Each structure stands twice: as structure tokens, then as C-alpha cells.
């Protein structure tokens, strides 16, 4: 087999076989296929697309390019959730204990935040003592005992994807549905998921700017999952503004605690119920999405979800008393209000720019090496569609430095006030096949 022939085959719009795709990914991972040939192929895929079989083959070839996590010692169907990336997206912190309270095993491998998006591990580390440096054995034992544990990323998972993603980034081939879908799915499958729930974000703060593009990506991923034996569902949700009110690590933990008790922001609660229902249903703990949702509401109301959060924190060395006394979470020195300059209705809150403002305060990392400040961040006091009067606080800045002029400027530029505006739709659609 010669790479040049395979590039030509794809260039002419023909489908590659399973063996051909395996040959390409193996060769690319071990260096036999050079970057220049792989970029030519990526560009051919960008223009000629891949059929369902090719997409499934590409996904599995990338899964098999490195280590895979074996969760077979964990009882039950392991359902993983993945979000295509958002700002102030507190869903994982809420969903993990919420579905675990219904005995859905949550064996979560998580990362740290980079740029304007936060990471679940950073958020959890704002709880005194909590740590994710546990052995695989401890991880499996915790999930079997408590139904919930989080571990840091380890091992050499999907090296082919790592290399290809970096190459796509510099060859204008990131935005290709078959390449994005296989990239995301390969990582979830390598991490051991039996079933997958996807939160595909759309809007200004998201990768997929339109609902149509988001739907196409969701269908592509659901189809790959089902073709490789992992039941998969997806939700298309809004990221035209940050989710909930809190953006920042300790602030989001507090927001998650509120939401687990049914006292959180309504948009965050709604999205958690939709995603959580899919997780519970795919794990076989309910016979319909409606039944799953009713069960989730029950564990929120009767305190079992909150109790599960405490068990989870304690299981990994964390001080579970923060759940009842959230003032024990790291607190910023200064709370600075950002008053509206005019009357009207909030019409825009540009999610990624607001995420960048939180990052500049220290809540996120500009580079992988940056230190973060767990206490700082932003609390939105208004969301799109809310009425404001001049002087009302749009945002409360939680900061450890007194001068936050740069952050204020970004906020003023990216929260727009108009004569009228309506709250955006939160969940656009649910994709089940
Ligand atoms: N996220 C990924 O993990 N891969 C892509 O290709 C795009 C977004
Ligand atoms: Ca939030």
C-alpha cells in the first residue's frame, strides 16, 4: 500500500477501506507517513467527506493507536458525557453526583482548563484536600463502592488524534465533520465508555456557530457511536451566553451545590436534567427518558444527590463540609460590581470573550503552565432577555487584585444592551439516531 495512492483515491471521492484507514493511522502514528502526506489527505477528506463506515474505521484506528482504559471491573454500564466546550459549563460537577445517586456508575477521566474553558479537575481542587492523583485500583474500587470517582488523564490515549489535531490546526482542516467527530469519539472510547452522551454546543461561544452545523456534528458522532457498539445520544444546546451565573472554579462549585438542591440557575438545571436523563436511560436505570427525568428530580428534591456529592468529595480526600458551609470555599478579596450604563434589555453576552475576562482575572490558564487562582471569577447578575436599569449590576467580579479595569472593559464590550431581546432557546434538539 502506498500513501500517495490513498491520497489520490480520496481526492477522487472514493471511499477508503478499513485496511487502508488502519494503514494510514498506524503509519502516521509511528512516523512512516510524514506530515505533508497526512495534511494532503486531511484536505482531501475536508473536500470529499467520508461515509459512515470510513468514519467508524477512522475512529477505531485512532482508539487503537495508543492505550485504552479498561473499566470492565466496574459493574454496570459506564456512561460518559462529553461537551464540545463551553464557558462556565458547570454541568459535569452537577451531573456526576446526580446520576450516581441513581446508581449509574460515573468513572470520569477529566482534564484541566485551558484558555476560556474551565476544567473539572481545577474546579474540584477548590475543595480543601480533594485530589485526583489516585491509582487505577483505587479509582475502580471507589466507583464500585460509591458509584463515582474522578481521575486525572494518564496513559498514552489516542496519540494519532493528538498528532492529527495539531496538524489540522495549522493546515486549515479542523472544521471537517468526519475529522471532528472521529477525534472526539476516539477519545471517549479510549477512556472506556460503554455509552456516550454528547452536549454539542452552538452559538458565539462554541465551535459550531449554527444549529445546522451542530446538528450535523451530533448526527455524525451518534452514528459513529452506534456503528462501533457504543450507544450514543446527543443534545444540541445553546452557548450564545455562558451557562448559569458562575464562571470560575470555586464559584462554579458553589453553583453546582445550589443546583443539586434545585436552587441553581434554571438554564443549568434544565440542561443537567436533559443530559442526565440520557445518561440514566443509556445506563439502563430507566425505561424512558421521561422516567429518567422524574427520577433525577426526585433525588434532587430528597437530598440524595447532594448526599452523593459529599460521599464523592470525602472519597477523594476532600472536605465534604463545604457542601453545607460553602463559605469555606476559597474567597476572593474584592467583590466589584459592574453597573449598567443604560436602561434596556440584555441582548448579548459573548460567551468566549466573557470566558477570557475570567481567565485574565486568574480563573483560567492562558498557557498550559499558567497558575490559576481558584477563588476568582465572574458572577453574572443578568442574562440575555433580562431587563436592566442604568446602575444595576451586570456582573460581580470576584478578584484578588483591586484594579480590574481591563476586565471591566471586556465585560462592557461584550454584554450588550438593546431596546428588546429574548432569552435564547437552551436545548435546540435531542439526537438519538
Ligand atoms: N475537539 C476535538 O477533540 N477534536 C476536534 O477535532 C475538534 C474539537
Ligand atoms: Ca456556570
PDB file of N, CA and C and ligand atoms in Angstrom, residues 161 165 168 174 179-180 183-184 187 207, ligand 1:
ATOM      1  N   UNK A 161      -4.726  10.857  17.309  1.00  0.00           N
ATOM      2  CA  UNK A 161      -5.584  12.043  17.332  1.00  0.00           C
ATOM      3  C   UNK A 161      -4.793  13.272  17.747  1.00  0.00           C
ATOM      4  N   UNK A 165      -4.714  16.262  15.237  1.00  0.00           N
ATOM      5  CA  UNK A 165      -5.395  17.504  15.633  1.00  0.00           C
ATOM      6  C   UNK A 165      -4.423  18.684  15.507  1.00  0.00           C
ATOM      7  N   UNK A 168      -4.009  19.427  11.828  1.00  0.00           N
ATOM      8  CA  UNK A 168      -5.202  20.086  11.266  1.00  0.00           C
ATOM      9  C   UNK A 168      -5.230  21.556  11.644  1.00  0.00           C
ATOM     10  N   UNK A 174      -9.318  21.811  10.485  1.00  0.00           N
ATOM     11  CA  UNK A 174     -10.022  21.482  11.736  1.00  0.00           C
ATOM     12  C   UNK A 174     -11.503  21.307  11.469  1.00  0.00           C
ATOM     13  N   UNK A 179     -13.689  14.569  10.558  1.00  0.00           N
ATOM     14  CA  UNK A 179     -12.464  14.643  11.369  1.00  0.00           C
ATOM     15  C   UNK A 179     -12.762  15.060  12.812  1.00  0.00           C
ATOM     16  N   UNK A 180     -13.673  15.997  13.014  1.00  0.00           N
ATOM     17  CA  UNK A 180     -14.024  16.404  14.384  1.00  0.00           C
ATOM     18  C   UNK A 180     -14.716  15.240  15.091  1.00  0.00           C
ATOM     19  N   UNK A 183     -12.406  12.438  16.006  1.00  0.00           N
ATOM     20  CA  UNK A 183     -11.463  12.900  17.030  1.00  0.00           C
ATOM     21  C   UNK A 183     -12.109  12.822  18.418  1.00  0.00           C
ATOM     22  N   UNK A 184     -13.298  13.384  18.546  1.00  0.00           N
ATOM     23  CA  UNK A 184     -13.976  13.395  19.843  1.00  0.00           C
ATOM     24  C   UNK A 184     -14.351  11.973  20.279  1.00  0.00           C
ATOM     25  N   UNK A 187     -11.524   9.655  21.620  1.00  0.00           N
ATOM     26  CA  UNK A 187     -11.052   9.913  22.978  1.00  0.00           C
ATOM     27  C   UNK A 187     -11.994   9.314  24.028  1.00  0.00           C
ATOM     28  N   UNK A 207     -17.788  26.095  19.015  1.00  0.00           N
ATOM     29  CA  UNK A 207     -17.090  25.647  17.857  1.00  0.00           C
ATOM     30  C   UNK A 207     -18.006  25.650  16.628  1.00  0.00           C
TER      31      UNK A 207
HETATM   32  N1  LIG B   1     -12.363  18.829  19.699  1.00  0.00           N
HETATM   33  C1  LIG B   1     -11.673  17.699  19.484  1.00  0.00           C
HETATM   34  O1  LIG B   1     -11.363  16.976  20.430  1.00  0.00           O
HETATM   35  N2  LIG B   1     -11.330  17.370  18.236  1.00  0.00           N
HETATM   36  C2  LIG B   1     -11.646  18.133  17.178  1.00  0.00           C
HETATM   37  O2  LIG B   1     -11.312  17.780  16.074  1.00  0.00           O
HETATM   38  C3  LIG B   1     -12.352  19.316  17.406  1.00  0.00           C
HETATM   39  C4  LIG B   1     -12.702  19.642  18.685  1.00  0.00           C
END
